[in-house]
Amino acid sequence: MLSKKMEEAINAQINAEMWSAYLYLSMAAYCHDKGYPGMANWFTVQFKEEQDHATIFFNYVVSRGGKVTLKAIDEVETEWASPLEAFQATLTHEKKVTSLINNLYALALEEKDYASQSMLHWFIDEQVEEEENAHEIISQLTMIGDNGYGLYMFDKELAARTYTQASPLANSAE
Ligand code: MG
């Protein structure tokens, strides 16, 4: 059984993951509007991954006999100065998410909730990847600068990103 405190904290995290999904969908809309369909694809994959994260937490609360309570999703930004700025905002946001996951883990330690600690390991690893991905794209876009051909080619590269269901969900489907 989940403690009330842990249940509330994970419910807040479900909201944060849904907000992340909404943020990335908004960035996809921005990229489409600016003529970067490949970058829009990258953000759309990101959007789906965030929905997966929310679903993993949702399923976990249910499996521990807790109650999922959904709250309103706050409004997100709709404009950025450039694609580079959108990816910089992505990195800043992912660093914030990392600290939220770390806080959840700290609570699980405090409560001696070993099942929640185990579930959170996947998210801790996932955040390393999220930050690394955003960081790499920022480096590349910084290098490209205002070079139109460079942006065109890089957009084509990001068009190749494909969505695969997050492994905790894929495993539970068996
Ligand atoms: Mg996430």
CSV table of N, CA, C and O in Angstrom, one decimal, residues 42-158:
chain,number,residue,atom,x,y,z
A,42,TRP,N,10.6,15.7,-33.8
A,42,TRP,CA,11.3,15.4,-32.6
A,42,TRP,C,10.5,15.7,-31.4
A,42,TRP,O,10.4,15.0,-30.4
A,43,PHE,N,9.9,16.9,-31.4
A,43,PHE,CA,9.0,17.3,-30.3
A,43,PHE,C,7.8,16.5,-30.1
A,43,PHE,O,7.3,16.3,-29.0
A,44,THR,N,7.3,16.0,-31.2
A,44,THR,CA,6.1,15.1,-31.2
A,44,THR,C,6.4,13.8,-30.5
A,44,THR,O,5.6,13.2,-29.7
A,45,VAL,N,7.6,13.3,-30.9
A,45,VAL,CA,8.1,12.0,-30.2
A,45,VAL,C,8.2,12.3,-28.7
A,45,VAL,O,7.8,11.5,-27.9
A,46,GLN,N,8.8,13.4,-28.4
A,46,GLN,CA,9.0,13.8,-27.0
A,46,GLN,C,7.6,13.9,-26.3
A,46,GLN,O,7.5,13.4,-25.1
A,47,PHE,N,6.7,14.5,-26.9
A,47,PHE,CA,5.3,14.6,-26.4
A,47,PHE,C,4.7,13.2,-26.0
A,47,PHE,O,4.2,13.0,-25.0
A,48,LYS,N,4.9,12.2,-27.0
A,48,LYS,CA,4.4,10.8,-26.7
A,48,LYS,C,5.2,10.2,-25.5
A,48,LYS,O,4.6,9.5,-24.7
A,49,GLU,N,6.5,10.4,-25.5
A,49,GLU,CA,7.3,9.9,-24.4
A,49,GLU,C,6.8,10.4,-23.0
A,49,GLU,O,6.8,9.7,-22.0
A,50,GLU,N,6.5,11.7,-23.0
A,50,GLU,CA,6.0,12.3,-21.7
A,50,GLU,C,4.7,11.7,-21.3
A,50,GLU,O,4.4,11.5,-20.1
A,51,GLN,N,3.8,11.4,-22.3
A,51,GLN,CA,2.5,10.7,-22.0
A,51,GLN,C,2.8,9.3,-21.4
A,51,GLN,O,2.1,8.9,-20.5
A,52,ASP,N,3.8,8.7,-21.9
A,52,ASP,CA,4.2,7.3,-21.4
A,52,ASP,C,4.7,7.5,-19.9
A,52,ASP,O,4.3,6.7,-19.1
A,53,HIS,N,5.5,8.5,-19.7
A,53,HIS,CA,5.9,8.7,-18.3
A,53,HIS,C,4.7,8.9,-17.3
A,53,HIS,O,4.7,8.3,-16.3
A,54,ALA,N,3.8,9.7,-17.7
A,54,ALA,CA,2.6,9.9,-16.9
A,54,ALA,C,1.8,8.6,-16.7
A,54,ALA,O,1.4,8.2,-15.6
A,55,THR,N,1.8,7.8,-17.8
A,55,THR,CA,1.1,6.5,-17.7
A,55,THR,C,1.8,5.5,-16.8
A,55,THR,O,1.1,4.7,-16.1
A,56,ILE,N,3.1,5.5,-16.8
A,56,ILE,CA,3.9,4.6,-16.0
A,56,ILE,C,3.6,4.9,-14.5
A,56,ILE,O,3.3,4.0,-13.7
A,57,PHE,N,3.6,6.2,-14.2
A,57,PHE,CA,3.2,6.6,-12.8
A,57,PHE,C,1.8,6.3,-12.5
A,57,PHE,O,1.5,5.8,-11.4
A,58,PHE,N,0.9,6.5,-13.4
A,58,PHE,CA,-0.5,6.2,-13.3
A,58,PHE,C,-0.7,4.7,-12.9
A,58,PHE,O,-1.3,4.3,-11.9
A,59,ASN,N,-0.1,3.8,-13.8
A,59,ASN,CA,-0.2,2.4,-13.5
A,59,ASN,C,0.4,1.9,-12.2
A,59,ASN,O,-0.1,1.0,-11.5
A,60,TYR,N,1.5,2.6,-11.8
A,60,TYR,CA,2.1,2.3,-10.6
A,60,TYR,C,1.2,2.6,-9.4
A,60,TYR,O,1.1,1.7,-8.5
A,61,VAL,N,0.6,3.7,-9.4
A,61,VAL,CA,-0.3,4.1,-8.3
A,61,VAL,C,-1.4,3.1,-8.2
A,61,VAL,O,-1.8,2.6,-7.1
A,62,VAL,N,-2.0,2.7,-9.4
A,62,VAL,CA,-3.1,1.7,-9.4
A,62,VAL,C,-2.6,0.4,-8.8
A,62,VAL,O,-3.3,-0.2,-8.0
A,63,SER,N,-1.4,0.0,-9.3
A,63,SER,CA,-0.9,-1.4,-8.9
A,63,SER,C,-0.6,-1.4,-7.4
A,63,SER,O,-0.6,-2.5,-6.8
A,64,ARG,N,-0.4,-0.3,-6.8
A,64,ARG,CA,-0.1,-0.3,-5.3
A,64,ARG,C,-1.3,0.0,-4.5
A,64,ARG,O,-1.3,0.3,-3.3
A,65,GLY,N,-2.5,0.0,-5.2
A,65,GLY,CA,-3.8,0.2,-4.5
A,65,GLY,C,-4.1,1.6,-4.1
A,65,GLY,O,-4.9,1.9,-3.3
A,66,GLY,N,-3.4,2.6,-4.8
A,66,GLY,CA,-3.6,4.0,-4.5
A,66,GLY,C,-4.7,4.5,-5.5
A,66,GLY,O,-5.2,3.8,-6.3
A,67,LYS,N,-5.0,5.8,-5.3
A,67,LYS,CA,-5.9,6.5,-6.2
A,67,LYS,C,-5.3,7.6,-7.0
A,67,LYS,O,-4.6,8.4,-6.4
A,68,VAL,N,-5.5,7.5,-8.3
A,68,VAL,CA,-5.0,8.6,-9.2
A,68,VAL,C,-6.0,9.7,-9.2
A,68,VAL,O,-7.2,9.5,-9.4
A,69,THR,N,-5.5,10.9,-8.9
A,69,THR,CA,-6.4,12.1,-9.0
A,69,THR,C,-5.8,13.1,-10.0
A,69,THR,O,-4.6,13.6,-9.8
A,70,LEU,N,-6.5,13.4,-11.1
A,70,LEU,CA,-5.9,14.3,-12.1
A,70,LEU,C,-6.3,15.7,-11.8
A,70,LEU,O,-7.5,16.0,-11.5
A,71,LYS,N,-5.4,16.6,-12.0
A,71,LYS,CA,-5.6,18.0,-11.8
A,71,LYS,C,-5.5,18.8,-13.1
A,71,LYS,O,-5.0,18.2,-14.1
A,72,ALA,N,-5.8,20.0,-13.1
A,72,ALA,CA,-5.8,20.9,-14.3
A,72,ALA,C,-4.3,21.0,-14.8
A,72,ALA,O,-3.4,21.0,-14.0
A,73,ILE,N,-4.1,21.0,-16.1
A,73,ILE,CA,-2.8,21.2,-16.7
A,73,ILE,C,-2.6,22.7,-17.0
A,73,ILE,O,-3.4,23.3,-17.7
A,74,ASP,N,-1.6,23.3,-16.4
A,74,ASP,CA,-1.3,24.7,-16.6
A,74,ASP,C,-1.0,25.0,-18.0
A,74,ASP,O,-0.5,24.2,-18.8
A,75,GLU,N,-1.3,26.3,-18.4
A,75,GLU,CA,-1.0,26.8,-19.7
A,75,GLU,C,0.5,26.7,-20.0
A,75,GLU,O,1.4,26.8,-19.1
A,76,VAL,N,0.9,26.5,-21.3
A,76,VAL,CA,2.3,26.5,-21.7
A,76,VAL,C,2.6,27.6,-22.7
A,76,VAL,O,1.7,28.2,-23.2
A,77,GLU,N,3.9,27.9,-22.8
A,77,GLU,CA,4.4,28.9,-23.8
A,77,GLU,C,4.0,28.5,-25.2
A,77,GLU,O,3.9,27.2,-25.4
A,78,THR,N,3.8,29.4,-26.1
A,78,THR,CA,3.5,29.0,-27.5
A,78,THR,C,4.5,29.6,-28.5
A,78,THR,O,4.5,29.3,-29.7
A,79,GLU,N,5.4,30.5,-28.0
A,79,GLU,CA,6.3,31.1,-28.9
A,79,GLU,C,7.7,31.1,-28.3
A,79,GLU,O,7.9,31.3,-27.1
A,80,TRP,N,8.7,30.9,-29.2
A,80,TRP,CA,10.1,31.0,-28.8
A,80,TRP,C,10.8,31.8,-29.8
A,80,TRP,O,10.3,32.0,-31.0
A,81,ALA,N,12.0,32.4,-29.5
A,81,ALA,CA,12.7,33.3,-30.4
A,81,ALA,C,13.3,32.6,-31.6
A,81,ALA,O,13.4,33.1,-32.7
A,82,SER,N,13.6,31.3,-31.4
A,82,SER,CA,14.2,30.5,-32.4
A,82,SER,C,14.1,29.0,-32.0
A,82,SER,O,13.9,28.7,-30.8
A,83,PRO,N,14.4,28.1,-33.0
A,83,PRO,CA,14.4,26.7,-32.5
A,83,PRO,C,15.4,26.4,-31.4
A,83,PRO,O,15.2,25.7,-30.5
A,84,LEU,N,16.6,27.1,-31.6
A,84,LEU,CA,17.6,27.0,-30.5
A,84,LEU,C,17.1,27.3,-29.2
A,84,LEU,O,17.3,26.6,-28.2
A,85,GLU,N,16.3,28.4,-29.1
A,85,GLU,CA,15.7,28.8,-27.8
A,85,GLU,C,14.7,27.8,-27.3
A,85,GLU,O,14.7,27.5,-26.1
A,86,ALA,N,14.0,27.1,-28.2
A,86,ALA,CA,13.0,26.1,-27.8
A,86,ALA,C,13.8,24.9,-27.2
A,86,ALA,O,13.4,24.3,-26.1
A,87,PHE,N,14.9,24.5,-27.8
A,87,PHE,CA,15.7,23.4,-27.2
A,87,PHE,C,16.4,23.8,-25.9
A,87,PHE,O,16.6,23.0,-25.0
A,88,GLN,N,16.8,25.1,-25.8
A,88,GLN,CA,17.4,25.5,-24.5
A,88,GLN,C,16.3,25.5,-23.4
A,88,GLN,O,16.6,25.1,-22.3
A,89,ALA,N,15.1,25.8,-23.8
A,89,ALA,CA,14.0,25.7,-22.8
A,89,ALA,C,13.7,24.3,-22.5
A,89,ALA,O,13.3,24.0,-21.3
A,90,THR,N,13.9,23.4,-23.4
A,90,THR,CA,13.8,21.9,-23.2
A,90,THR,C,14.8,21.5,-22.1
A,90,THR,O,14.4,20.8,-21.2
A,91,LEU,N,16.0,21.9,-22.3
A,91,LEU,CA,17.1,21.5,-21.4
A,91,LEU,C,16.8,22.0,-19.9
A,91,LEU,O,16.9,21.3,-19.0
A,92,THR,N,16.4,23.3,-19.9
A,92,THR,CA,16.1,23.9,-18.6
A,92,THR,C,14.9,23.1,-17.9
A,92,THR,O,15.0,22.8,-16.7
A,93,HIS,N,13.9,22.8,-18.7
A,93,HIS,CA,12.8,22.1,-18.2
A,93,HIS,C,13.2,20.7,-17.7
A,93,HIS,O,12.7,20.2,-16.7
A,94,GLU,N,14.0,20.0,-18.5
A,94,GLU,CA,14.4,18.6,-18.1
A,94,GLU,C,15.2,18.6,-16.9
A,94,GLU,O,15.1,17.7,-16.1
A,95,LYS,N,16.0,19.6,-16.7
A,95,LYS,CA,16.8,19.7,-15.4
A,95,LYS,C,15.8,19.9,-14.2
A,95,LYS,O,16.0,19.3,-13.2
A,96,LYS,N,14.7,20.6,-14.4
A,96,LYS,CA,13.7,20.8,-13.4
A,96,LYS,C,13.0,19.4,-13.1
A,96,LYS,O,12.8,19.1,-11.9
A,97,VAL,N,12.7,18.7,-14.2
A,97,VAL,CA,12.1,17.4,-14.0
A,97,VAL,C,13.0,16.4,-13.2
A,97,VAL,O,12.6,15.7,-12.4
A,98,THR,N,14.3,16.5,-13.6
A,98,THR,CA,15.3,15.7,-12.8
A,98,THR,C,15.2,16.0,-11.3
A,98,THR,O,15.2,15.0,-10.5
A,99,SER,N,15.1,17.2,-11.0
A,99,SER,CA,15.1,17.6,-9.6
A,99,SER,C,13.7,17.1,-8.9
A,99,SER,O,13.7,16.6,-7.8
A,100,LEU,N,12.6,17.1,-9.7
A,100,LEU,CA,11.4,16.5,-9.2
A,100,LEU,C,11.5,15.0,-9.0
A,100,LEU,O,11.0,14.5,-7.9
A,101,ILE,N,12.1,14.3,-9.9
A,101,ILE,CA,12.3,12.8,-9.7
A,101,ILE,C,13.3,12.6,-8.5
A,101,ILE,O,13.0,11.7,-7.7
A,102,ASN,N,14.3,13.4,-8.4
A,102,ASN,CA,15.2,13.2,-7.2
A,102,ASN,C,14.5,13.4,-5.9
A,102,ASN,O,14.7,12.7,-4.9
A,103,ASN,N,13.5,14.4,-5.9
A,103,ASN,CA,12.8,14.7,-4.7
A,103,ASN,C,11.8,13.5,-4.4
A,103,ASN,O,11.7,13.1,-3.2
A,104,LEU,N,11.3,12.9,-5.4
A,104,LEU,CA,10.4,11.7,-5.2
A,104,LEU,C,11.2,10.6,-4.6
A,104,LEU,O,10.8,9.9,-3.7
A,105,TYR,N,12.5,10.4,-5.1
A,105,TYR,CA,13.3,9.3,-4.7
A,105,TYR,C,13.7,9.6,-3.2
A,105,TYR,O,13.7,8.6,-2.4
A,106,ALA,N,14.0,10.8,-2.9
A,106,ALA,CA,14.4,11.2,-1.5
A,106,ALA,C,13.2,10.9,-0.6
A,106,ALA,O,13.4,10.4,0.5
A,107,LEU,N,12.0,11.1,-1.0
A,107,LEU,CA,10.8,10.8,-0.2
A,107,LEU,C,10.6,9.3,0.0
A,107,LEU,O,10.4,8.8,1.1
A,108,ALA,N,10.9,8.5,-1.1
A,108,ALA,CA,10.8,7.1,-1.0
A,108,ALA,C,11.8,6.5,-0.1
A,108,ALA,O,11.6,5.5,0.6
A,109,LEU,N,13.0,7.1,0.0
A,109,LEU,CA,14.0,6.7,0.9
A,109,LEU,C,13.6,7.0,2.4
A,109,LEU,O,13.7,6.1,3.2
A,110,GLU,N,13.1,8.2,2.5
A,110,GLU,CA,12.6,8.7,3.9
A,110,GLU,C,11.5,7.7,4.4
A,110,GLU,O,11.5,7.4,5.6
A,111,GLU,N,10.6,7.3,3.5
A,111,GLU,CA,9.5,6.5,3.9
A,111,GLU,C,9.8,5.0,3.9
A,111,GLU,O,9.0,4.1,4.1
A,112,LYS,N,11.1,4.6,3.6
A,112,LYS,CA,11.5,3.2,3.4
A,112,LYS,C,10.5,2.5,2.5
A,112,LYS,O,10.2,1.3,2.7
A,113,ASP,N,10.2,3.2,1.4
A,113,ASP,CA,9.3,2.6,0.4
A,113,ASP,C,10.2,2.0,-0.7
A,113,ASP,O,10.5,2.7,-1.7
A,114,TYR,N,10.5,0.7,-0.6
A,114,TYR,CA,11.5,0.1,-1.5
A,114,TYR,C,10.9,-0.1,-2.9
A,114,TYR,O,11.6,0.0,-3.9
A,115,ALA,N,9.6,-0.4,-3.0
A,115,ALA,CA,9.0,-0.6,-4.3
A,115,ALA,C,9.0,0.7,-5.1
A,115,ALA,O,9.3,0.7,-6.3
A,116,SER,N,8.8,1.9,-4.5
A,116,SER,CA,8.8,3.1,-5.2
A,116,SER,C,10.2,3.5,-5.6
A,116,SER,O,10.5,4.0,-6.7
A,117,GLN,N,11.2,3.1,-4.7
A,117,GLN,CA,12.6,3.4,-5.1
A,117,GLN,C,13.0,2.6,-6.3
A,117,GLN,O,13.6,3.1,-7.3
A,118,SER,N,12.5,1.3,-6.4
A,118,SER,CA,12.8,0.5,-7.5
A,118,SER,C,12.2,1.0,-8.8
A,118,SER,O,12.8,1.1,-9.9
A,119,MET,N,10.9,1.5,-8.7
A,119,MET,CA,10.2,2.0,-9.9
A,119,MET,C,10.9,3.3,-10.4
A,119,MET,O,11.0,3.5,-11.6
A,120,LEU,N,11.4,4.1,-9.4
A,120,LEU,CA,12.0,5.4,-9.8
A,120,LEU,C,13.4,5.2,-10.5
A,120,LEU,O,13.9,6.2,-11.1
A,121,HIS,N,14.1,4.1,-10.3
A,121,HIS,CA,15.4,3.9,-10.9
A,121,HIS,C,15.3,4.1,-12.4
A,121,HIS,O,16.2,4.8,-13.0
A,122,TRP,N,14.3,3.6,-13.1
A,122,TRP,CA,14.1,3.8,-14.5
A,122,TRP,C,14.1,5.3,-14.9
A,122,TRP,O,14.7,5.7,-15.9
A,123,PHE,N,13.3,6.1,-14.1
A,123,PHE,CA,13.2,7.5,-14.3
A,123,PHE,C,14.5,8.2,-14.1
A,123,PHE,O,14.8,9.2,-14.8
A,124,ILE,N,15.3,7.8,-13.1
A,124,ILE,CA,16.6,8.5,-12.9
A,124,ILE,C,17.5,8.3,-14.1
A,124,ILE,O,18.1,9.3,-14.5
A,125,ASP,N,17.5,7.1,-14.6
A,125,ASP,CA,18.3,6.8,-15.9
A,125,ASP,C,17.8,7.6,-17.0
A,125,ASP,O,18.5,8.1,-17.9
A,126,GLU,N,16.4,7.6,-17.2
A,126,GLU,CA,15.8,8.3,-18.3
A,126,GLU,C,16.1,9.8,-18.3
A,126,GLU,O,16.4,10.4,-19.3
A,127,GLN,N,16.2,10.4,-17.1
A,127,GLN,CA,16.5,11.8,-17.0
A,127,GLN,C,18.0,12.1,-17.5
A,127,GLN,O,18.2,13.2,-18.1
A,128,VAL,N,18.9,11.2,-17.3
A,128,VAL,CA,20.3,11.4,-17.8
A,128,VAL,C,20.2,11.5,-19.3
A,128,VAL,O,20.8,12.4,-19.9
A,129,GLU,N,19.4,10.6,-19.9
A,129,GLU,CA,19.3,10.6,-21.4
A,129,GLU,C,18.6,11.9,-21.9
A,129,GLU,O,19.0,12.4,-22.9
A,130,GLU,N,17.5,12.3,-21.2
A,130,GLU,CA,16.8,13.5,-21.6
A,130,GLU,C,17.7,14.7,-21.6
A,130,GLU,O,17.7,15.5,-22.6
A,131,GLU,N,18.5,14.9,-20.6
A,131,GLU,CA,19.3,16.0,-20.5
A,131,GLU,C,20.4,15.9,-21.6
A,131,GLU,O,20.8,16.9,-22.2
A,132,GLU,N,21.0,14.7,-21.8
A,132,GLU,CA,22.0,14.5,-22.8
A,132,GLU,C,21.5,14.8,-24.2
A,132,GLU,O,22.2,15.5,-25.0
A,133,ASN,N,20.3,14.3,-24.5
A,133,ASN,CA,19.7,14.6,-25.9
A,133,ASN,C,19.6,16.1,-26.1
A,133,ASN,O,20.0,16.6,-27.2
A,134,ALA,N,19.0,16.8,-25.2
A,134,ALA,CA,18.7,18.2,-25.4
A,134,ALA,C,20.1,19.0,-25.5
A,134,ALA,O,20.3,19.8,-26.4
A,135,HIS,N,21.0,18.6,-24.7
A,135,HIS,CA,22.4,19.2,-24.7
A,135,HIS,C,23.0,19.0,-26.0
A,135,HIS,O,23.6,20.0,-26.6
A,136,GLU,N,22.9,17.8,-26.6
A,136,GLU,CA,23.6,17.5,-27.9
A,136,GLU,C,23.0,18.4,-29.0
A,136,GLU,O,23.7,18.9,-29.9
A,137,ILE,N,21.6,18.5,-29.0
A,137,ILE,CA,21.0,19.3,-30.1
A,137,ILE,C,21.3,20.8,-29.9
A,137,ILE,O,21.6,21.4,-30.9
A,138,ILE,N,21.4,21.3,-28.7
A,138,ILE,CA,21.8,22.7,-28.5
A,138,ILE,C,23.2,22.9,-29.0
A,138,ILE,O,23.4,23.9,-29.7
A,139,SER,N,24.1,22.0,-28.8
A,139,SER,CA,25.5,22.1,-29.3
A,139,SER,C,25.5,22.2,-30.8
A,139,SER,O,26.2,23.1,-31.4
A,140,GLN,N,24.7,21.3,-31.5
A,140,GLN,CA,24.7,21.3,-32.9
A,140,GLN,C,24.0,22.6,-33.5
A,140,GLN,O,24.5,23.1,-34.4
A,141,LEU,N,22.9,23.0,-32.9
A,141,LEU,CA,22.2,24.2,-33.4
A,141,LEU,C,23.1,25.4,-33.2
A,141,LEU,O,23.1,26.4,-34.0
A,142,THR,N,23.9,25.4,-32.1
A,142,THR,CA,24.8,26.6,-31.8
A,142,THR,C,25.8,26.7,-32.9
A,142,THR,O,26.2,27.7,-33.4
A,143,MET,N,26.3,25.5,-33.3
A,143,MET,CA,27.3,25.4,-34.4
A,143,MET,C,26.8,25.9,-35.7
A,143,MET,O,27.5,26.6,-36.4
A,144,ILE,N,25.5,25.5,-36.0
A,144,ILE,CA,24.9,25.8,-37.3
A,144,ILE,C,24.6,27.3,-37.3
A,144,ILE,O,24.7,27.9,-38.4
A,145,GLY,N,24.2,27.9,-36.2
A,145,GLY,CA,23.9,29.3,-36.2
A,145,GLY,C,22.8,29.7,-37.1
A,145,GLY,O,21.7,29.0,-37.1
A,146,ASP,N,23.0,30.7,-38.0
A,146,ASP,CA,22.0,31.2,-38.9
A,146,ASP,C,22.1,30.6,-40.3
A,146,ASP,O,21.5,31.0,-41.2
A,147,ASN,N,23.0,29.6,-40.4
A,147,ASN,CA,23.2,29.0,-41.7
A,147,ASN,C,22.0,28.2,-42.2
A,147,ASN,O,21.6,27.2,-41.6
A,148,GLY,N,21.3,28.7,-43.2
A,148,GLY,CA,20.1,28.2,-43.7
A,148,GLY,C,20.2,26.7,-44.2
A,148,GLY,O,19.4,25.9,-43.8
A,149,TYR,N,21.3,26.4,-44.9
A,149,TYR,CA,21.5,25.1,-45.4
A,149,TYR,C,21.7,24.1,-44.2
A,149,TYR,O,21.2,23.0,-44.2
A,150,GLY,N,22.5,24.6,-43.3
A,150,GLY,CA,22.7,23.8,-42.1
A,150,GLY,C,21.5,23.5,-41.3
A,150,GLY,O,21.2,22.3,-40.9
A,151,LEU,N,20.6,24.5,-41.2
A,151,LEU,CA,19.3,24.3,-40.5
A,151,LEU,C,18.4,23.3,-41.2
A,151,LEU,O,17.8,22.4,-40.7
A,152,TYR,N,18.5,23.4,-42.6
A,152,TYR,CA,17.7,22.5,-43.4
A,152,TYR,C,18.1,21.1,-43.3
A,152,TYR,O,17.3,20.2,-43.1
A,153,MET,N,19.4,20.9,-43.3
A,153,MET,CA,20.0,19.5,-43.1
A,153,MET,C,19.7,18.9,-41.7
A,153,MET,O,19.4,17.8,-41.6
A,154,PHE,N,19.9,19.8,-40.7
A,154,PHE,CA,19.7,19.3,-39.4
A,154,PHE,C,18.2,19.0,-39.1
A,154,PHE,O,17.9,18.0,-38.4
A,155,ASP,N,17.3,19.8,-39.7
A,155,ASP,CA,15.9,19.5,-39.6
A,155,ASP,C,15.6,18.1,-40.2
A,155,ASP,O,14.8,17.3,-39.7
A,156,LYS,N,16.2,17.8,-41.3
A,156,LYS,CA,16.0,16.5,-42.0
A,156,LYS,C,16.5,15.3,-41.0
A,156,LYS,O,15.9,14.3,-41.0
A,157,GLU,N,17.6,15.6,-40.3
A,157,GLU,CA,18.1,14.6,-39.4
A,157,GLU,C,17.1,14.3,-38.3
A,157,GLU,O,16.9,13.2,-37.9
A,158,LEU,N,16.5,15.4,-37.7
A,158,LEU,CA,15.6,15.2,-36.6
A,158,LEU,C,14.3,14.6,-37.1
A,158,LEU,O,13.5,14.0,-36.3
